[in-house]
Amino acid sequence: MARIIVVTSGKGGVGKTTTSASISTGLAQRGYKTAVIDFDVGLRNLDLIMNCERRVVYDFVNVIQGEATLNQALIRDKRVENLFILPASQTRDKEALTAEGVQKVLDEMSETFDYLVCDSPAGIEHGALMALYHADEAIVVTNPEVSSVRDSDRILGILQSKSRRAEQGMDPVKEHLLLTRYNSERVERGEMLSLEDVNDILSISLLGVIPESQAVLNASNQGSPVILEDESEAGGAYADAVARLLGEERPLRFLDGNKKGFLKRMFGG
Amino acid sequence: MSEPAATATDNRACFELRGASQTLTVMELHHFDPDALERDLRDKIRQAPNFFRDLPLVIGLDHYEGNVADLDFFQLIGICRTHSIQVLGVRGGDDDIRRLARNAALAWLPGGQASTPRAVPEPEQDTAESSEESTPETTSTGAGRLVTQPVRSGQQVYAPEGDLIIMAPVGAGAEVLAAGHIHIYGPLRGRALAGVHGDTSASIFCQSLEAELVSVAGHYKISEDLQGDDWRTPARIRLEGDVLTVDPLTR
């Protein structure tokens, strides 16, 4: 039985797809057979970040509608063993994701995979609800700003009421906070919420803090999950997040990772 | 002056009549089919056997759609008896039904209002649900309601009869309502409405006042009006006459 993880946020542009790509890559690197599924039907971009857009023949909707088998649609990653991508359809609309269809596909994948990472679309509409419905765990991606935190709070409420685990009265979905695009300098200047502020509002367990970094943008443009950039801070932070997801203890890094801050502390009083 | 005890006993009337109201279970009958009734009744009893043991029951006929001629009260009583349910009488219906009831030695009660069928405890349903999305896990003791999970944006928690106690933050965009007091052991960032049925003595207590709106018995203040000394501090909100006041919660 695979463990199903949804990567969600409510708000758009906070780093859901980047996170889905890196977390799934990290899990596969650890030896777990992992599939990352793009639920963003109509606006797919997971395959771009995973650099497999030229290899898409069939997609998630084809499988749901019985036009292709799972094996035909799954794309094997070329860099990391054990990693597979199930791309979304560019040409259908979100209604093509039916509850029964999604259930059927996830059930079939559960038999052979260790982890299924569901990349949710933004918003709280049908596509997002489909992505979170089957989740065992949820990674709530949040930027340190008020509207993102508010949307995350909303999506946590929906996880508690609209997920399968909630509807069937099972143990609740395990919630993790992943704070992305964290810029300690701007936090110090009061332009961004601090980790403490976000924690105070959302009060869920912290999976990691990903520093704002040029490496993330570069990696996306090159079609490579940033976790593969070992030297970058963001890559290291994602590796830590994967470790914590697997139950390991890791100290928080990169919270004050800029030189200016250090000098300011030395001389600025 | 003392009288012999025996005389006192003799003087006392052997009964007195008093008015009393009792909540009874009404079986709203839509049509009468002995086999279907027997089967459905058995199903219901299986869900809550203790509820039905020696249950006094009134047959409600306000919503009866079938043919009056089909109504066989003797058979109906028989079915109920076999499940140890005691039929007391009949409610509603016309003169024909009244006569039939009298023949079957059942009391006749005037028709009730078209109340929605309830009374039988359906398997675990939350009656205080009011928002489109369900609320965080709660337990209720008596009329009050206890919430231990954070109340998130878009969620609503309502205690329709008593106090509401929340041992977690109430997020911005969340709404908590109670007929009585509201206690929040955490920051209040959303909306809190106490005394929603008009109880002017209700209060709101919170550990950090950061609310979007607070209201007691319909008198409200919005965030803009709350930015005083008590903002972000432990506070109590109550009605003083017609004025909603905020007091610091000092210990």
PDB file of C-alpha atoms in Angstrom, chain B residues 47-178:
ATOM      1  CA  GLN B  47     -29.757   0.530  15.645  1.00  0.00           C
ATOM      2  CA  ALA B  48     -30.757   1.500  19.175  1.00  0.00           C
ATOM      3  CA  PRO B  49     -32.304  -1.394  21.095  1.00  0.00           C
ATOM      4  CA  ASN B  50     -32.318   0.371  24.468  1.00  0.00           C
ATOM      5  CA  PHE B  51     -34.168   3.355  23.086  1.00  0.00           C
ATOM      6  CA  PHE B  52     -37.137   1.221  22.077  1.00  0.00           C
ATOM      7  CA  ARG B  53     -37.504  -0.985  25.159  1.00  0.00           C
ATOM      8  CA  ASP B  54     -40.956  -0.250  26.692  1.00  0.00           C
ATOM      9  CA  LEU B  55     -41.118   2.939  24.656  1.00  0.00           C
ATOM     10  CA  PRO B  56     -44.402   4.860  24.930  1.00  0.00           C
ATOM     11  CA  LEU B  57     -45.399   5.746  21.405  1.00  0.00           C
ATOM     12  CA  VAL B  58     -47.937   7.986  19.716  1.00  0.00           C
ATOM     13  CA  ILE B  59     -49.030   7.240  16.156  1.00  0.00           C
ATOM     14  CA  GLY B  60     -48.917  10.477  14.170  1.00  0.00           C
ATOM     15  CA  LEU B  61     -51.295  10.708  11.232  1.00  0.00           C
ATOM     16  CA  ASP B  62     -50.724  14.300  10.134  1.00  0.00           C
ATOM     17  CA  HIS B  63     -48.704  13.038   7.200  1.00  0.00           C
ATOM     18  CA  TYR B  64     -50.784   9.934   6.493  1.00  0.00           C
ATOM     19  CA  GLU B  65     -51.181   9.536   2.742  1.00  0.00           C
ATOM     20  CA  GLY B  66     -52.662   6.078   2.495  1.00  0.00           C
ATOM     21  CA  ASN B  67     -56.288   4.942   2.548  1.00  0.00           C
ATOM     22  CA  VAL B  68     -58.036   5.285   5.912  1.00  0.00           C
ATOM     23  CA  ALA B  69     -59.731   1.943   5.298  1.00  0.00           C
ATOM     24  CA  ASP B  70     -56.287   0.271   5.309  1.00  0.00           C
ATOM     25  CA  LEU B  71     -55.570   1.474   8.806  1.00  0.00           C
ATOM     26  CA  ASP B  72     -55.874  -1.478  11.143  1.00  0.00           C
ATOM     27  CA  PHE B  73     -54.988  -0.206  14.581  1.00  0.00           C
ATOM     28  CA  PHE B  74     -55.276  -3.644  16.152  1.00  0.00           C
ATOM     29  CA  GLN B  75     -52.672  -4.998  13.793  1.00  0.00           C
ATOM     30  CA  LEU B  76     -50.483  -1.931  14.346  1.00  0.00           C
ATOM     31  CA  ILE B  77     -50.672  -2.303  18.118  1.00  0.00           C
ATOM     32  CA  GLY B  78     -49.857  -5.984  17.745  1.00  0.00           C
ATOM     33  CA  ILE B  79     -46.710  -5.292  15.747  1.00  0.00           C
ATOM     34  CA  CYS B  80     -45.563  -2.718  18.286  1.00  0.00           C
ATOM     35  CA  ARG B  81     -46.325  -5.030  21.228  1.00  0.00           C
ATOM     36  CA  THR B  82     -44.155  -7.787  19.801  1.00  0.00           C
ATOM     37  CA  HIS B  83     -41.279  -5.306  19.954  1.00  0.00           C
ATOM     38  CA  SER B  84     -42.276  -4.191  23.486  1.00  0.00           C
ATOM     39  CA  ILE B  85     -43.390  -0.774  22.293  1.00  0.00           C
ATOM     40  CA  GLN B  86     -46.505   0.593  24.045  1.00  0.00           C
ATOM     41  CA  VAL B  87     -48.865   2.517  21.799  1.00  0.00           C
ATOM     42  CA  LEU B  88     -50.594   5.219  23.859  1.00  0.00           C
ATOM     43  CA  GLY B  89     -52.697   6.922  21.306  1.00  0.00           C
ATOM     44  CA  VAL B  90     -53.191   8.559  17.973  1.00  0.00           C
ATOM     45  CA  ARG B  91     -52.449  12.124  16.968  1.00  0.00           C
ATOM     46  CA  GLY B  92     -54.134  13.978  14.122  1.00  0.00           C
ATOM     47  CA  GLY B  93     -56.428  12.655  11.443  1.00  0.00           C
ATOM     48  CA  ASP B  94     -60.126  13.221  10.829  1.00  0.00           C
ATOM     49  CA  ASP B  95     -63.281  12.007  12.598  1.00  0.00           C
ATOM     50  CA  ASP B  96     -63.088   8.570  10.958  1.00  0.00           C
ATOM     51  CA  ILE B  97     -59.655   8.038  12.368  1.00  0.00           C
ATOM     52  CA  ARG B  98     -60.812   9.336  15.723  1.00  0.00           C
ATOM     53  CA  ARG B  99     -63.563   6.723  15.744  1.00  0.00           C
ATOM     54  CA  LEU B 100     -61.204   3.953  14.682  1.00  0.00           C
ATOM     55  CA  ALA B 101     -58.822   4.947  17.462  1.00  0.00           C
ATOM     56  CA  ARG B 102     -61.579   4.895  20.060  1.00  0.00           C
ATOM     57  CA  ASN B 103     -62.611   1.405  18.916  1.00  0.00           C
ATOM     58  CA  ALA B 104     -59.039   0.247  19.413  1.00  0.00           C
ATOM     59  CA  ALA B 105     -59.020   1.787  22.923  1.00  0.00           C
ATOM     60  CA  LEU B 106     -56.414   4.355  21.914  1.00  0.00           C
ATOM     61  CA  ALA B 107     -56.421   7.921  23.146  1.00  0.00           C
ATOM     62  CA  TRP B 108     -56.885  10.610  20.548  1.00  0.00           C
ATOM     63  CA  LEU B 109     -54.690  13.712  20.620  1.00  0.00           C
ATOM     64  CA  PRO B 110     -55.326  16.807  18.548  1.00  0.00           C
ATOM     65  CA  GLY B 111     -53.158  17.119  15.448  1.00  0.00           C
ATOM     66  CA  GLY B 112     -49.684  18.465  15.922  1.00  0.00           C
ATOM     67  CA  GLN B 113     -47.925  20.955  13.734  1.00  0.00           C
ATOM     68  CA  ALA B 114     -46.125  19.614  10.744  1.00  0.00           C
ATOM     69  CA  SER B 115     -42.961  19.083  12.661  1.00  0.00           C
ATOM     70  CA  THR B 116     -40.083  17.351  10.967  1.00  0.00           C
ATOM     71  CA  PRO B 117     -39.679  13.733  11.928  1.00  0.00           C
ATOM     72  CA  ARG B 118     -36.964  13.227  14.514  1.00  0.00           C
ATOM     73  CA  ALA B 119     -36.686  11.582  17.941  1.00  0.00           C
ATOM     74  CA  VAL B 120     -35.219   8.281  16.799  1.00  0.00           C
ATOM     75  CA  PRO B 121     -31.481   8.597  17.274  1.00  0.00           C
ATOM     76  CA  GLU B 122     -29.992   8.167  13.834  1.00  0.00           C
ATOM     77  CA  PRO B 123     -26.513   6.673  14.014  1.00  0.00           C
ATOM     78  CA  GLU B 124     -24.269   9.519  15.238  1.00  0.00           C
ATOM     79  CA  GLN B 125     -25.153  12.712  13.489  1.00  0.00           C
ATOM     80  CA  ASP B 126     -23.947  16.144  14.475  1.00  0.00           C
ATOM     81  CA  THR B 127     -26.992  18.352  14.784  1.00  0.00           C
ATOM     82  CA  ALA B 128     -25.088  21.579  15.323  1.00  0.00           C
ATOM     83  CA  GLU B 129     -23.546  21.541  11.880  1.00  0.00           C
ATOM     84  CA  SER B 130     -24.239  24.736  10.051  1.00  0.00           C
ATOM     85  CA  SER B 131     -21.520  25.673   7.606  1.00  0.00           C
ATOM     86  CA  GLU B 132     -20.951  24.112   4.229  1.00  0.00           C
ATOM     87  CA  GLU B 133     -17.791  22.601   5.566  1.00  0.00           C
ATOM     88  CA  SER B 134     -17.884  20.539   8.677  1.00  0.00           C
ATOM     89  CA  THR B 135     -16.318  21.842  11.824  1.00  0.00           C
ATOM     90  CA  PRO B 136     -13.288  20.641  13.734  1.00  0.00           C
ATOM     91  CA  GLU B 137     -13.737  17.694  16.020  1.00  0.00           C
ATOM     92  CA  THR B 138     -15.862  18.605  18.983  1.00  0.00           C
ATOM     93  CA  THR B 139     -17.289  16.977  22.039  1.00  0.00           C
ATOM     94  CA  SER B 140     -20.397  18.287  23.695  1.00  0.00           C
ATOM     95  CA  THR B 141     -21.238  17.996  27.349  1.00  0.00           C
ATOM     96  CA  GLY B 142     -24.844  18.870  28.013  1.00  0.00           C
ATOM     97  CA  ALA B 143     -25.660  22.039  26.163  1.00  0.00           C
ATOM     98  CA  GLY B 144     -22.071  23.254  25.936  1.00  0.00           C
ATOM     99  CA  ARG B 145     -19.535  22.426  23.289  1.00  0.00           C
ATOM    100  CA  LEU B 146     -15.794  21.797  23.555  1.00  0.00           C
ATOM    101  CA  VAL B 147     -13.418  22.194  20.618  1.00  0.00           C
ATOM    102  CA  THR B 148      -9.784  21.125  20.875  1.00  0.00           C
ATOM    103  CA  GLN B 149      -8.683  21.630  17.270  1.00  0.00           C
ATOM    104  CA  PRO B 150      -7.855  25.007  15.702  1.00  0.00           C
ATOM    105  CA  VAL B 151     -10.853  26.621  14.019  1.00  0.00           C
ATOM    106  CA  ARG B 152      -9.566  27.430  10.544  1.00  0.00           C
ATOM    107  CA  SER B 153     -10.435  30.050   7.975  1.00  0.00           C
ATOM    108  CA  GLY B 154     -13.803  29.219   6.395  1.00  0.00           C
ATOM    109  CA  GLN B 155     -14.917  26.982   9.255  1.00  0.00           C
ATOM    110  CA  GLN B 156     -17.796  27.712  11.588  1.00  0.00           C
ATOM    111  CA  VAL B 157     -18.452  26.280  15.034  1.00  0.00           C
ATOM    112  CA  TYR B 158     -21.819  26.818  16.691  1.00  0.00           C
ATOM    113  CA  ALA B 159     -23.037  25.963  20.172  1.00  0.00           C
ATOM    114  CA  PRO B 160     -26.785  26.531  19.744  1.00  0.00           C
ATOM    115  CA  GLU B 161     -27.764  25.954  23.357  1.00  0.00           C
ATOM    116  CA  GLY B 162     -24.892  26.736  25.704  1.00  0.00           C
ATOM    117  CA  ASP B 163     -21.318  27.851  26.053  1.00  0.00           C
ATOM    118  CA  LEU B 164     -18.575  27.258  23.538  1.00  0.00           C
ATOM    119  CA  ILE B 165     -15.082  26.445  24.744  1.00  0.00           C
ATOM    120  CA  ILE B 166     -12.214  26.403  22.271  1.00  0.00           C
ATOM    121  CA  MET B 167      -8.788  25.202  23.383  1.00  0.00           C
ATOM    122  CA  ALA B 168      -6.991  26.342  20.214  1.00  0.00           C
ATOM    123  CA  PRO B 169      -6.644  29.405  18.010  1.00  0.00           C
ATOM    124  CA  VAL B 170      -9.611  30.772  16.079  1.00  0.00           C
ATOM    125  CA  GLY B 171      -8.114  31.746  12.732  1.00  0.00           C
ATOM    126  CA  ALA B 172      -8.822  34.782  10.626  1.00  0.00           C
ATOM    127  CA  GLY B 173     -11.846  34.058   8.458  1.00  0.00           C
ATOM    128  CA  ALA B 174     -13.256  31.558  10.968  1.00  0.00           C
ATOM    129  CA  GLU B 175     -16.491  32.115  12.866  1.00  0.00           C
ATOM    130  CA  VAL B 176     -17.525  30.851  16.307  1.00  0.00           C
ATOM    131  CA  LEU B 177     -21.028  31.322  17.703  1.00  0.00           C
ATOM    132  CA  ALA B 178     -22.749  30.394  20.943  1.00  0.00           C
TER     133      ALA B 178
END
